[in-house]
């Protein structure tokens, strides 16, 4: 399959566009192999993916400790209302769980991949359950009159990242919020009642209509998509760069490692804060194309030139073969080896809020066009 590239005149940054055949998307780099056999580019690759997926499905998942031990080792904190409802001059991140964070900066509040339900599945009757629930006062916060959500970023349509009940509840509470979604998802959101949607492809930029000083850029990731209603890879996936007048935020979504993160760093970095996945990475022979491990997460942190990163996509659902606390242990080891300042990539507790203060910085001249 031909790799499609798009480059601006005089711009040396590699800016790949997704391959699209009919209604099916795929990553354009030649070393990509879909972990889902239905998304494979040939019968031979499809059979290889099928046998790998079958082997992985038969593997035994690690045992999650009882709630009492989890409460001690992986506590769920109530959200600090006083802090979250105050303006900030920096970038404030509250980790809700999995890939869901509340991010506040430059006068906006945004959510990433809101997933509040107890199961990551088409139905709440069966499917992977949460072993760490959302913070106990989350909906109290969201129902507080002072609380506003201006934008929601969606990385892709897997059930642990795009949850129908959560979308409907949020849209009911914040009908004026804008939903920034990958190409192919606009109709799904309209069916859920969301009237304010911006459907985007890689490298496309859109202003936040309520805050025109904020730009959202949909950027690549190495992943795939599937829901029962849409089939395999009929919707695009990606990451997000949010560009404000004072700060820049990056949401990596769900991804395997690839060199495209260097391009994102060149085009939109440096970022003040990034949220980067560190979990759901074992076994590597199956998960490597779709999920980074902590060492690769640190590479993304470096590639995009993030000043600070927060670990996400761990400690919530039992979706892979590493122990529930192994991602944090591996992150500690990786950042000690790779980073001059290990505190530049941190782990938050569920419900914990961290404010990263503003720092003076010189934005590279080539970035000024994006402001």
Short mmCIF file of C-alpha atoms in Angstrom, two decimals:
data_model
loop_
_atom_site.label_atom_id
_atom_site.label_comp_id
_atom_site.label_asym_id
_atom_site.label_seq_id
_atom_site.Cartn_x
_atom_site.Cartn_y
_atom_site.Cartn_z
CA UNK A 1 0.00 0.00 0.00
CA UNK A 2 1.42 3.37 -1.00
CA UNK A 3 2.49 5.66 1.82
CA UNK A 4 0.93 9.09 1.53
CA UNK A 5 2.95 12.04 2.72
CA UNK A 6 2.04 15.70 2.98
CA UNK A 7 4.70 18.37 3.38
CA UNK A 8 4.34 22.11 3.46
CA UNK A 9 6.59 24.02 1.13
CA UNK A 10 9.85 24.77 2.89
CA UNK A 11 8.87 22.59 5.87
CA UNK A 12 11.14 19.61 6.44
CA UNK A 13 8.87 17.96 9.01
CA UNK A 14 7.62 14.51 8.01
CA UNK A 15 3.82 14.83 8.14
CA UNK A 16 2.28 11.51 7.08
CA UNK A 17 -1.39 11.30 6.17
CA UNK A 18 -3.36 8.17 7.05
CA UNK A 19 -3.82 5.62 4.31
CA UNK A 20 -7.45 5.14 3.34
CA UNK A 21 -8.78 2.42 1.06
CA UNK A 22 -12.51 2.78 0.59
CA UNK A 23 -13.79 3.38 4.12
CA UNK A 24 -10.86 1.68 5.86
CA UNK A 25 -7.92 3.52 7.45
CA UNK A 26 -4.41 2.25 8.15
CA UNK A 27 -1.10 3.63 9.35
CA UNK A 28 1.03 4.77 6.40
CA UNK A 29 4.44 3.60 7.61
CA UNK A 30 5.65 0.38 6.03
CA UNK A 31 6.54 -1.47 9.25
CA UNK A 32 2.97 -1.26 10.63
CA UNK A 33 1.24 -4.61 11.22
CA UNK A 34 -2.35 -4.50 12.43
CA UNK A 35 -2.89 -6.48 15.67
CA UNK A 36 -6.44 -7.15 14.49
CA UNK A 37 -6.59 -9.77 11.69
CA UNK A 38 -9.62 -8.06 10.13
CA UNK A 39 -7.50 -4.95 9.61
CA UNK A 40 -4.55 -6.74 7.99
CA UNK A 41 -3.34 -5.75 4.53
CA UNK A 42 -2.95 -9.35 3.29
CA UNK A 43 -4.13 -12.90 4.05
CA UNK A 44 -0.71 -13.94 5.33
CA UNK A 45 -0.45 -10.98 7.70
CA UNK A 46 -4.08 -11.51 8.69
CA UNK A 47 -3.40 -15.15 9.62
CA UNK A 48 -0.37 -14.10 11.66
CA UNK A 49 -2.47 -11.50 13.49
CA UNK A 50 -5.28 -14.01 14.00
CA UNK A 51 -3.01 -16.60 15.63
CA UNK A 52 -1.34 -13.94 17.79
CA UNK A 53 -4.70 -12.57 18.94
CA UNK A 54 -5.96 -16.08 19.69
CA UNK A 55 -2.87 -16.88 21.74
CA UNK A 56 -3.21 -13.61 23.67
CA UNK A 57 -6.92 -14.18 24.37
CA UNK A 58 -6.10 -17.58 25.88
CA UNK A 59 -3.39 -16.13 28.13
CA UNK A 60 -4.30 -15.82 31.79
CA UNK A 61 -4.71 -12.25 33.03
CA UNK A 62 -2.96 -11.25 36.27
CA UNK A 63 -5.03 -11.38 39.45
CA UNK A 64 -6.14 -7.99 40.75
CA UNK A 65 -5.84 -7.64 44.55
CA UNK A 66 -8.86 -7.23 46.80
CA UNK A 67 -10.33 -3.77 47.23
CA UNK A 68 -8.78 -3.31 50.67
CA UNK A 69 -5.25 -3.78 49.30
CA UNK A 70 -5.99 -1.62 46.26
CA UNK A 71 -7.27 1.17 48.51
CA UNK A 72 -3.91 1.08 50.28
CA UNK A 73 -1.64 0.74 47.25
CA UNK A 74 -3.69 2.48 44.54
CA UNK A 75 -6.02 4.86 46.37
CA UNK A 76 -8.86 6.81 44.76
CA UNK A 77 -8.81 10.39 46.04
CA UNK A 78 -11.80 12.74 46.10
CA UNK A 79 -11.21 15.61 43.69
CA UNK A 80 -10.12 18.83 45.39
CA UNK A 81 -13.00 21.14 44.48
CA UNK A 82 -11.29 24.25 45.84
CA UNK A 83 -8.25 23.78 43.62
CA UNK A 84 -10.09 22.72 40.46
CA UNK A 85 -12.59 25.58 40.58
CA UNK A 86 -9.87 28.22 40.90
CA UNK A 87 -8.25 29.88 37.87
CA UNK A 88 -4.70 28.81 37.10
CA UNK A 89 -1.78 30.62 35.48
CA UNK A 90 -0.17 27.29 34.62
CA UNK A 91 -1.44 23.92 33.41
CA UNK A 92 -3.53 21.87 35.82
CA UNK A 93 -4.14 18.14 35.34
CA UNK A 94 -6.57 15.98 37.32
CA UNK A 95 -6.32 12.28 36.54
CA UNK A 96 -9.80 10.72 36.58
CA UNK A 97 -8.54 7.26 35.57
CA UNK A 98 -7.38 5.33 32.49
CA UNK A 99 -7.05 7.89 29.63
CA UNK A 100 -9.48 10.38 31.20
CA UNK A 101 -8.04 13.63 32.54
CA UNK A 102 -9.41 17.07 33.28
CA UNK A 103 -6.93 19.61 31.90
CA UNK A 104 -7.15 23.34 32.65
CA UNK A 105 -5.06 26.15 31.16
CA UNK A 106 -5.34 29.47 29.33
CA UNK A 107 -8.95 29.91 30.44
CA UNK A 108 -10.34 26.55 29.27
CA UNK A 109 -11.34 23.26 30.87
CA UNK A 110 -11.09 20.17 28.68
CA UNK A 111 -11.60 16.44 29.13
CA UNK A 112 -9.69 13.68 27.36
CA UNK A 113 -11.39 10.40 26.40
CA UNK A 114 -14.12 10.58 29.08
CA UNK A 115 -14.82 7.06 30.31
CA UNK A 116 -16.79 6.91 33.58
CA UNK A 117 -18.68 3.63 33.26
CA UNK A 118 -17.92 0.47 35.22
CA UNK A 119 -17.26 -1.67 32.14
CA UNK A 120 -15.33 -1.01 28.93
CA UNK A 121 -17.78 -2.79 26.66
CA UNK A 122 -20.81 -2.32 24.40
CA UNK A 123 -23.02 -3.19 27.38
CA UNK A 124 -22.67 -2.76 31.13
CA UNK A 125 -23.88 -6.34 31.65
CA UNK A 126 -20.58 -7.93 30.65
CA UNK A 127 -17.09 -6.93 29.58
CA UNK A 128 -13.88 -5.76 31.30
CA UNK A 129 -14.81 -4.14 34.65
CA UNK A 130 -13.02 -1.26 36.33
CA UNK A 131 -11.04 -2.29 39.38
CA UNK A 132 -10.58 1.39 40.27
CA UNK A 133 -13.75 3.47 40.04
CA UNK A 134 -13.92 7.16 39.18
CA UNK A 135 -13.34 9.58 42.08
CA UNK A 136 -16.37 9.47 44.41
CA UNK A 137 -17.22 13.14 43.99
CA UNK A 138 -16.68 13.40 40.23
CA UNK A 139 -20.31 13.99 39.35
CA UNK A 140 -20.70 16.39 42.26
CA UNK A 141 -17.95 18.44 40.65
CA UNK A 142 -19.43 18.20 37.16
CA UNK A 143 -22.85 19.23 38.50
CA UNK A 144 -21.46 22.25 40.35
CA UNK A 145 -22.74 25.42 38.62
CA UNK A 146 -19.25 26.94 38.64
CA UNK A 147 -17.82 24.01 36.70
CA UNK A 148 -17.59 24.35 32.92
CA UNK A 149 -16.32 21.97 30.26
CA UNK A 150 -15.37 23.83 27.09
CA UNK A 151 -13.92 21.01 24.99
CA UNK A 152 -13.63 17.23 24.90
CA UNK A 153 -10.88 15.41 22.99
CA UNK A 154 -11.50 11.90 21.63
CA UNK A 155 -8.52 9.81 20.49
CA UNK A 156 -10.37 6.81 18.97
CA UNK A 157 -13.43 4.61 19.35
CA UNK A 158 -12.34 1.62 21.43
CA UNK A 159 -14.71 1.07 24.33
CA UNK A 160 -12.20 1.92 27.04
CA UNK A 161 -11.78 5.37 25.44
CA UNK A 162 -15.20 6.15 23.96
CA UNK A 163 -18.13 5.31 26.22
CA UNK A 164 -21.69 5.98 25.11
CA UNK A 165 -23.17 6.55 28.59
CA UNK A 166 -20.39 8.96 29.55
CA UNK A 167 -20.83 10.97 26.35
CA UNK A 168 -24.60 11.22 26.82
CA UNK A 169 -24.26 12.30 30.47
CA UNK A 170 -21.62 14.90 29.69
CA UNK A 171 -23.56 16.29 26.75
CA UNK A 172 -26.64 16.61 28.95
CA UNK A 173 -24.67 18.52 31.58
CA UNK A 174 -22.55 20.60 29.15
CA UNK A 175 -24.58 21.01 25.93
CA UNK A 176 -22.38 23.92 24.78
CA UNK A 177 -19.14 21.93 25.00
CA UNK A 178 -17.28 21.22 21.76
CA UNK A 179 -16.33 17.65 20.88
CA UNK A 180 -13.15 17.25 18.82
CA UNK A 181 -13.26 13.81 17.24
CA UNK A 182 -11.38 11.73 14.64
CA UNK A 183 -12.59 11.49 11.06
CA UNK A 184 -15.51 9.09 10.78
CA UNK A 185 -17.02 9.73 14.23
CA UNK A 186 -19.17 12.81 13.62
CA UNK A 187 -22.35 10.84 12.87
CA UNK A 188 -21.93 8.72 16.01
CA UNK A 189 -21.76 11.84 18.17
CA UNK A 190 -24.70 13.44 16.42
CA UNK A 191 -26.71 10.30 17.19
CA UNK A 192 -25.84 10.77 20.87
CA UNK A 193 -27.20 14.32 20.77
CA UNK A 194 -23.90 16.22 20.60
CA UNK A 195 -24.55 19.25 18.39
CA UNK A 196 -21.09 20.84 18.64
CA UNK A 197 -18.60 18.55 16.92
CA UNK A 198 -15.40 19.08 14.95
CA UNK A 199 -14.39 16.01 12.93
CA UNK A 200 -10.73 16.11 11.94
CA UNK A 201 -7.96 14.22 10.17
CA UNK A 202 -4.23 14.18 10.95
CA UNK A 203 -2.48 17.58 10.96
CA UNK A 204 -5.77 19.45 10.65
CA UNK A 205 -6.26 22.42 12.97
CA UNK A 206 -9.46 23.98 14.31
CA UNK A 207 -10.14 26.87 16.64
CA UNK A 208 -12.21 26.29 19.75
CA UNK A 209 -15.27 28.37 18.78
CA UNK A 210 -15.92 29.64 22.31
CA UNK A 211 -12.24 30.50 22.86
CA UNK A 212 -10.70 31.43 19.53
CA UNK A 213 -7.28 31.92 21.06
CA UNK A 214 -7.13 28.11 21.45
CA UNK A 215 -6.28 25.80 18.54
CA UNK A 216 -6.76 22.05 18.45
CA UNK A 217 -4.50 20.04 16.15
CA UNK A 218 -5.29 16.38 15.47
CA UNK A 219 -2.00 14.52 15.22
CA UNK A 220 -1.06 10.93 14.32
CA UNK A 221 -0.76 7.88 16.56
CA UNK A 222 -0.05 4.22 15.86
CA UNK A 223 -3.21 2.32 16.67
CA UNK A 224 -6.45 0.95 15.17
CA UNK A 225 -10.23 1.14 15.74
CA UNK A 226 -13.20 -1.16 16.15
CA UNK A 227 -16.72 -1.11 17.54
CA UNK A 228 -19.56 -3.54 16.94
CA UNK A 229 -21.46 -0.92 14.98
CA UNK A 230 -18.61 0.32 12.76
CA UNK A 231 -16.31 -2.58 11.95
CA UNK A 232 -12.50 -2.47 11.90
CA UNK A 233 -10.65 0.76 11.09
CA UNK A 234 -13.63 2.59 9.60
CA UNK A 235 -12.83 5.47 11.97
CA UNK A 236 -9.50 7.26 12.29
CA UNK A 237 -7.44 7.41 15.51
CA UNK A 238 -4.84 9.86 16.73
CA UNK A 239 -3.42 12.18 19.36
CA UNK A 240 -4.04 15.85 20.10
CA UNK A 241 -1.97 19.01 20.41
CA UNK A 242 -3.73 21.94 22.05
CA UNK A 243 -2.10 25.30 21.39
CA UNK A 244 -2.93 28.28 23.60
CA UNK A 245 -1.48 31.79 23.82
CA UNK A 246 0.63 30.86 26.85
CA UNK A 247 0.71 27.06 27.06
CA UNK A 248 0.75 23.90 24.97
CA UNK A 249 -0.73 20.54 25.94
CA UNK A 250 -0.37 17.14 24.28
CA UNK A 251 -2.66 14.11 24.69
CA UNK A 252 -1.09 10.97 23.25
CA UNK A 253 -4.30 8.92 23.33
CA UNK A 254 -3.59 5.22 22.77
CA UNK A 255 -0.58 4.30 20.68
CA UNK A 256 2.39 2.15 19.84
CA UNK A 257 5.73 3.84 19.37
CA UNK A 258 6.76 5.29 16.02
CA UNK A 259 8.91 8.15 14.71
CA UNK A 260 5.91 10.35 14.02
CA UNK A 261 6.14 11.72 17.57
CA UNK A 262 9.38 13.43 16.57
CA UNK A 263 7.42 15.19 13.82
CA UNK A 264 4.76 16.25 16.33
CA UNK A 265 7.47 17.69 18.55
CA UNK A 266 9.01 19.56 15.63
CA UNK A 267 5.68 20.94 14.45
CA UNK A 268 3.97 21.83 17.74
CA UNK A 269 6.46 21.41 20.58
CA UNK A 270 7.76 22.11 23.06
CA UNK A 271 4.77 21.17 25.22
CA UNK A 272 4.30 22.42 28.75
CA UNK A 273 2.45 19.25 29.78
CA UNK A 274 1.62 15.94 28.11
CA UNK A 275 -0.47 12.96 29.15
CA UNK A 276 1.12 9.75 27.84
CA UNK A 277 0.01 6.10 28.22
CA UNK A 278 2.24 3.70 30.17
CA UNK A 279 0.06 0.59 30.61
CA UNK A 280 -1.52 -2.34 28.74
CA UNK A 281 1.76 -3.40 27.10
CA UNK A 282 2.27 -7.12 27.80
CA UNK A 283 2.84 -9.43 26.07
CA UNK A 284 5.10 -7.37 23.81
CA UNK A 285 4.81 -9.80 20.90
CA UNK A 286 1.15 -8.81 20.65
CA UNK A 287 0.84 -5.38 22.27
CA UNK A 288 3.92 -3.70 20.79
CA UNK A 289 2.25 -2.32 17.61
CA UNK A 290 -0.65 -0.77 19.52
CA UNK A 291 0.52 0.10 23.08
CA UNK A 292 3.77 1.66 24.24
CA UNK A 293 5.55 0.30 27.28
CA UNK A 294 6.95 2.76 29.87
CA UNK A 295 10.34 2.95 28.17
CA UNK A 296 8.66 3.91 24.90
CA UNK A 297 6.42 6.36 26.76
CA UNK A 298 9.58 8.13 27.94
CA UNK A 299 10.76 8.22 24.31
CA UNK A 300 7.49 9.95 23.33
CA UNK A 301 8.02 12.42 26.20
CA UNK A 302 11.43 13.22 24.75
CA UNK A 303 10.34 13.22 21.09
CA UNK A 304 7.56 15.75 21.61
CA UNK A 305 9.81 17.87 23.84
CA UNK A 306 7.47 17.84 26.82
CA UNK A 307 8.57 19.79 29.86
CA UNK A 308 6.31 17.67 32.06
CA UNK A 309 4.36 14.48 31.42
CA UNK A 310 1.68 12.65 33.39
CA UNK A 311 1.23 8.88 33.10
CA UNK A 312 -2.20 7.65 31.95
CA UNK A 313 -3.78 4.42 30.64
CA UNK A 314 -2.88 2.22 33.59
CA UNK A 315 -4.31 1.12 36.95
CA UNK A 316 -7.99 1.08 35.91
CA UNK A 317 -8.93 -1.85 33.63
CA UNK A 318 -7.35 -5.31 33.53
CA UNK A 319 -6.74 -5.48 29.77
CA UNK A 320 -3.27 -7.00 29.45
CA UNK A 321 -0.76 -9.36 31.04
CA UNK A 322 1.45 -7.13 33.19
CA UNK A 323 0.68 -6.83 36.91
CA UNK A 324 -1.45 -3.81 37.76
CA UNK A 325 1.44 -1.94 39.40
CA UNK A 326 4.17 -2.98 36.94
CA UNK A 327 3.75 0.09 34.67
CA UNK A 328 4.79 2.42 37.50
CA UNK A 329 7.78 0.27 38.41
CA UNK A 330 8.89 0.13 34.78
CA UNK A 331 8.37 3.88 34.39
CA UNK A 332 10.59 4.58 37.40
CA UNK A 333 13.32 2.47 35.82
CA UNK A 334 12.94 3.98 32.35
CA UNK A 335 12.99 7.60 33.46
CA UNK A 336 16.03 6.97 35.70
CA UNK A 337 17.89 5.70 32.64
CA UNK A 338 16.67 8.21 30.06
CA UNK A 339 15.79 11.48 31.78
CA UNK A 340 18.10 14.00 33.40
CA UNK A 341 15.17 15.04 35.59
CA UNK A 342 13.12 12.01 36.63
CA UNK A 343 10.42 14.29 38.08
CA UNK A 344 9.55 15.52 34.57
CA UNK A 345 7.41 12.38 34.03
CA UNK A 346 5.17 11.72 37.01
CA UNK A 347 2.41 9.41 38.21
CA UNK A 348 -0.77 10.73 39.83
CA UNK A 349 -3.25 8.92 42.05
CA UNK A 350 -6.82 8.55 40.80
CA UNK A 351 -8.53 11.88 41.50
CA UNK A 352 -5.27 13.71 42.25
CA UNK A 353 -4.68 17.18 40.85
CA UNK A 354 -1.30 18.63 39.91
CA UNK A 355 -0.71 22.21 38.82
CA UNK A 356 2.38 22.82 36.72
CA UNK A 357 3.34 26.50 37.08
CA UNK A 358 4.06 28.69 34.09
CA UNK A 359 7.61 28.97 32.88
CA UNK A 360 9.05 31.57 30.56
CA UNK A 361 9.97 30.04 27.24
CA UNK A 362 10.96 31.12 23.77
CA UNK A 363 8.60 29.63 21.17
CA UNK A 364 10.58 28.59 18.08
CA UNK A 365 10.01 30.94 15.16
CA UNK A 366 8.46 28.21 12.97
CA UNK A 367 5.79 27.64 15.65
CA UNK A 368 4.57 31.23 15.71
CA UNK A 369 2.29 30.65 12.71
CA UNK A 370 0.15 28.31 14.80
CA UNK A 371 -0.73 30.99 17.38
#
